[in-house]
Amino acid sequence: MDTLASYDELPYDSLPLPETQPDFLAAVATLHGFDAPDPTQARILELGCASGGNLIPLAWRWPGSECVGVELSRVQAEAGADFIRHLGLSNIRIVHGDLAALPADLGEFDYIIAHGVFSWVPPAIQRALLDVCRRHLTPYGVAYVSFNVTAGWARLRPLRTALIERTAADMPAPARVAEARRVLAELELEWTDPVLLKEIAYLKSAAPSYLFHEYLAEFNTPTRFSEFSARLDDHGLRYVGEAGPRHAVVELEDAWGLVPESMAGRWLDAEAALDEAHVIRFRRALIARADAPCARPPQAAALAGLAFHADLRSDDEIDLETASEQAFVNPAGGAYLVAHPAMKAAAMILSAAYPAALAYPELLASTQHALADYDAGDFDEAAFRDALFPLVMAHGVTPSVDTMPSVTEPADRPRAHALARLQASSSGWAASGVRHVALELDEPGRILLGLLDGNRTLHELAVVFRDVLADAGYEQTLETVQAMTHRLVWLFARQGLLTESPRSPGPQ
Ligand SMILES: C[S@@+](CC[C@H](N)C(=O)[O-])C[C@H]1O[C@@H](n2cnc3c(N)ncnc32)[C@H](O)[C@@H]1O
């Protein structure tokens, strides 16, 4: 029961995790030739869901889905259940319990999510987790299981060993984190390995819960990809694909001559070699039942059936006439070099439409128009797909099976949806955008989001906001607060936190 105690004592930051959202998982499965279930009507199970920061926004987004979270830490499970009660959601529940002892009548699920669990639990719970996937997946269901990979963790092992050896295991968690930070400062002076120094620099400002549960946890067992896929075999499961960013993709040149099973065997060997070559430390594996059809390496041709969204910007003036490389960045700090003129145009078109997604034919047509407007000439569709593919695999552009309309401009009387307003007023919760991205707000941001009930114009909001800020100790002129209100309301609109009016259908 150490896991339970440690997560009760220092709860994990429970945030929306974009790479676990089922519309993205279905899109990744599609790229692998695997037909995953409709996420909007799905049964979704999350194992080790902490306080539901990931699962609750999914249940909110898809009222036709049914979501179940399982969490061993009572403190976290109860925090999640309280939040759900306040929100009044009826399509989600969080069960306080052990994933190894699930109620027999839980039924089957189209999606099973286990993020940050597999490598951090004892071997018996690892086996139980894979058993749950086998027993509770629907025939075409997809499970997402993330794990630490040996190739990358071998280099980091000395850091975990030193932190464990130099901090007392019986200290309360917050004190042990403080002690670990002191040890990091010592190690920074003692060590010269650039990989370890880079990790130390990151850990010095990382969330205390990350430092504690990753580096000081009783279990952190990295696994080789080959071992992981052998364990899937043992549990009647098979690999579908990788939901993490990929900067290299396996291609099997003579794949057409291979039967699916032997193609899968060669592909898995190549995936294992890729981990070593790229020193991969973390994987997000998509898994299906062994009796489901075989998936294959991802194919650019499958992009044509998907929709895409992207939140990119570039500090350069975009050159649509030449194939010069230009850097685009996203708010999470991801940087992507794009050379193909059509892809530069597509990145700008998607970013202007964000958070909406554009279906492939619409993206293609808009890109053709943009290039024609700039007299940049025509382009070949196969080249467009080939340029889009690596950007999608690297997560610069996100694929989805759902275009999902959203309010992209604030109304005269802006209104945030009820989930965002409850997140804003609940300490420790991040607001979740419609694209399942965590928006960490400062105190003024939280206050304003909580005020957006659709009853005030922007001017009225600024006046009330100024008074509330003054009461909270932030004295500002009305002009400054008006500018801040305008900026934040547009940011909320871009993150899909706004809804139209109290009368519009769907979640309010
Ligand atoms: C590292 S945290 C990850 C939390 C969340 N999935 C995320 O990624 O933000 C691991 C979670 O798994 C839970 N957990 C560990 N063992 C479990 C078990 N046997 N049954 C259910 N939950 C478990 C822990 O309490 C903790 O909340």
Coordinates of N, CA, C and O and ligand atoms in Angstrom, one line a residue, residues 3 7 12-15 17 46-50 70-73 76 97-100 115-117 120-121 125 213, ligand 1:
T3 N 2.1 2.8 -2.5 CA 1.7 3.7 -3.6 C 0.5 4.6 -3.1 O 0.5 5.8 -3.3
Y7 N 0.7 8.7 -2.7 CA -0.2 9.6 -3.6 C -1.2 10.4 -2.7 O -1.6 11.4 -3.1
Y12 N -0.7 13.7 -7.3 CA -0.1 14.0 -8.6 C -0.9 15.1 -9.2 O -2.1 15.2 -9.0
D13 N -0.2 16.0 -9.9 CA -0.9 17.1 -10.6 C -1.8 16.4 -11.6 O -1.3 15.7 -12.5
S14 N -3.1 16.6 -11.5 CA -4.0 15.8 -12.4 C -4.5 16.7 -13.5 O -5.4 17.6 -13.3
L15 N -3.9 16.6 -14.7 CA -4.1 17.5 -15.8 C -4.7 16.8 -17.0 O -4.5 15.6 -17.2
L17 N -4.4 15.4 -20.5 CA -3.2 14.9 -21.3 C -3.6 14.8 -22.7 O -4.3 13.8 -23.1
E46 N -10.3 4.9 -17.3 CA -9.0 5.4 -17.0 C -8.5 4.7 -15.7 O -9.1 4.8 -14.7
L47 N -7.3 4.0 -15.8 CA -6.7 3.4 -14.7 C -5.7 4.3 -14.0 O -4.9 4.9 -14.7
G48 N -5.8 4.5 -12.7 CA -4.8 5.4 -12.0 C -5.1 6.8 -12.5 O -4.2 7.5 -12.9
C49 N -6.4 7.2 -12.3 CA -6.9 8.5 -13.0 C -6.6 9.7 -12.0 O -7.0 10.8 -12.4
A50 N -5.9 9.5 -10.9 CA -5.7 10.5 -9.9 C -7.0 11.2 -9.6 O -8.0 10.5 -9.4
V70 N -10.5 4.8 -12.2 CA -10.2 3.9 -11.0 C -8.9 4.5 -10.4 O -7.9 4.8 -11.1
E71 N -9.0 4.7 -9.1 CA -7.8 5.3 -8.5 C -7.7 4.7 -7.0 O -8.6 4.7 -6.3
L72 N -6.4 4.4 -6.7 CA -6.1 3.7 -5.5 C -6.0 4.7 -4.3 O -6.2 4.4 -3.2
S73 N -5.6 5.9 -4.6 CA -5.4 6.9 -3.5 C -6.8 7.5 -3.2 O -7.5 8.1 -4.0
Q76 N -7.2 11.4 -3.7 CA -7.4 11.8 -5.1 C -8.8 11.4 -5.6 O -9.4 12.1 -6.3
G97 N -10.3 2.4 -5.7 CA -10.0 1.0 -5.6 C -8.8 0.6 -6.3 O -8.1 1.5 -6.9
D98 N -8.5 -0.7 -6.3 CA -7.2 -1.2 -6.9 C -7.6 -1.7 -8.3 O -8.5 -2.5 -8.4
L99 N -6.8 -1.3 -9.3 CA -7.1 -1.8 -10.6 C -6.9 -3.3 -10.7 O -7.4 -3.9 -11.7
A100 N -6.2 -3.9 -9.8 CA -6.1 -5.4 -9.8 C -7.3 -6.1 -9.2 O -7.4 -7.3 -9.2
H115 N -2.1 6.2 -18.0 CA -0.9 7.1 -18.3 C -0.1 7.2 -17.0 O -0.7 7.5 -15.9
G116 N 1.2 6.9 -17.0 CA 2.0 7.1 -15.8 C 1.7 6.1 -14.8 O 1.9 6.3 -13.6
V117 N 1.3 4.9 -15.1 CA 1.0 3.8 -14.2 C 2.0 2.6 -14.3 O 2.6 2.2 -13.4
W120 N 5.4 2.3 -12.8 CA 5.5 2.8 -11.4 C 4.8 2.0 -10.4 O 4.5 2.4 -9.3
V121 N 4.4 0.8 -10.8 CA 3.7 -0.1 -9.9 C 4.5 -1.5 -9.8 O 5.3 -1.8 -10.7
I125 N 1.0 -5.7 -10.3 CA 0.0 -4.7 -10.8 C 0.2 -4.5 -12.3 O -0.8 -4.3 -13.0
H213 N 7.4 11.4 -7.5 CA 6.9 10.1 -8.0 C 7.7 9.5 -9.2 O 7.5 8.3 -9.4
Ligands
LIG1 C1 2.1 8.8 -11.7 S1 0.4 8.9 -11.2 C2 -0.4 9.3 -12.8 C3 -1.7 9.9 -12.6 C4 -2.4 10.2 -13.9 N1 -2.7 9.0 -14.7 C5 -1.6 11.2 -14.7 O1 -0.9 10.8 -15.6 O2 -1.7 12.4 -14.4 C6 -0.1 7.2 -10.9 C7 -1.5 7.0 -10.4 O3 -1.8 5.7 -10.4 C8 -2.4 5.4 -9.1 N2 -2.3 3.9 -8.8 C9 -1.1 3.3 -8.5 N3 -1.4 2.0 -8.3 C10 -2.7 1.8 -8.5 C11 -3.5 0.7 -8.4 N4 -3.1 -0.5 -8.1 N5 -4.9 0.8 -8.7 C12 -5.3 2.1 -9.0 N6 -4.6 3.2 -9.1 C13 -3.3 3.0 -8.8 C14 -1.7 6.3 -8.1 O4 -2.4 6.4 -6.9 C15 -1.5 7.5 -9.0 O5 -2.6 8.4 -8.8

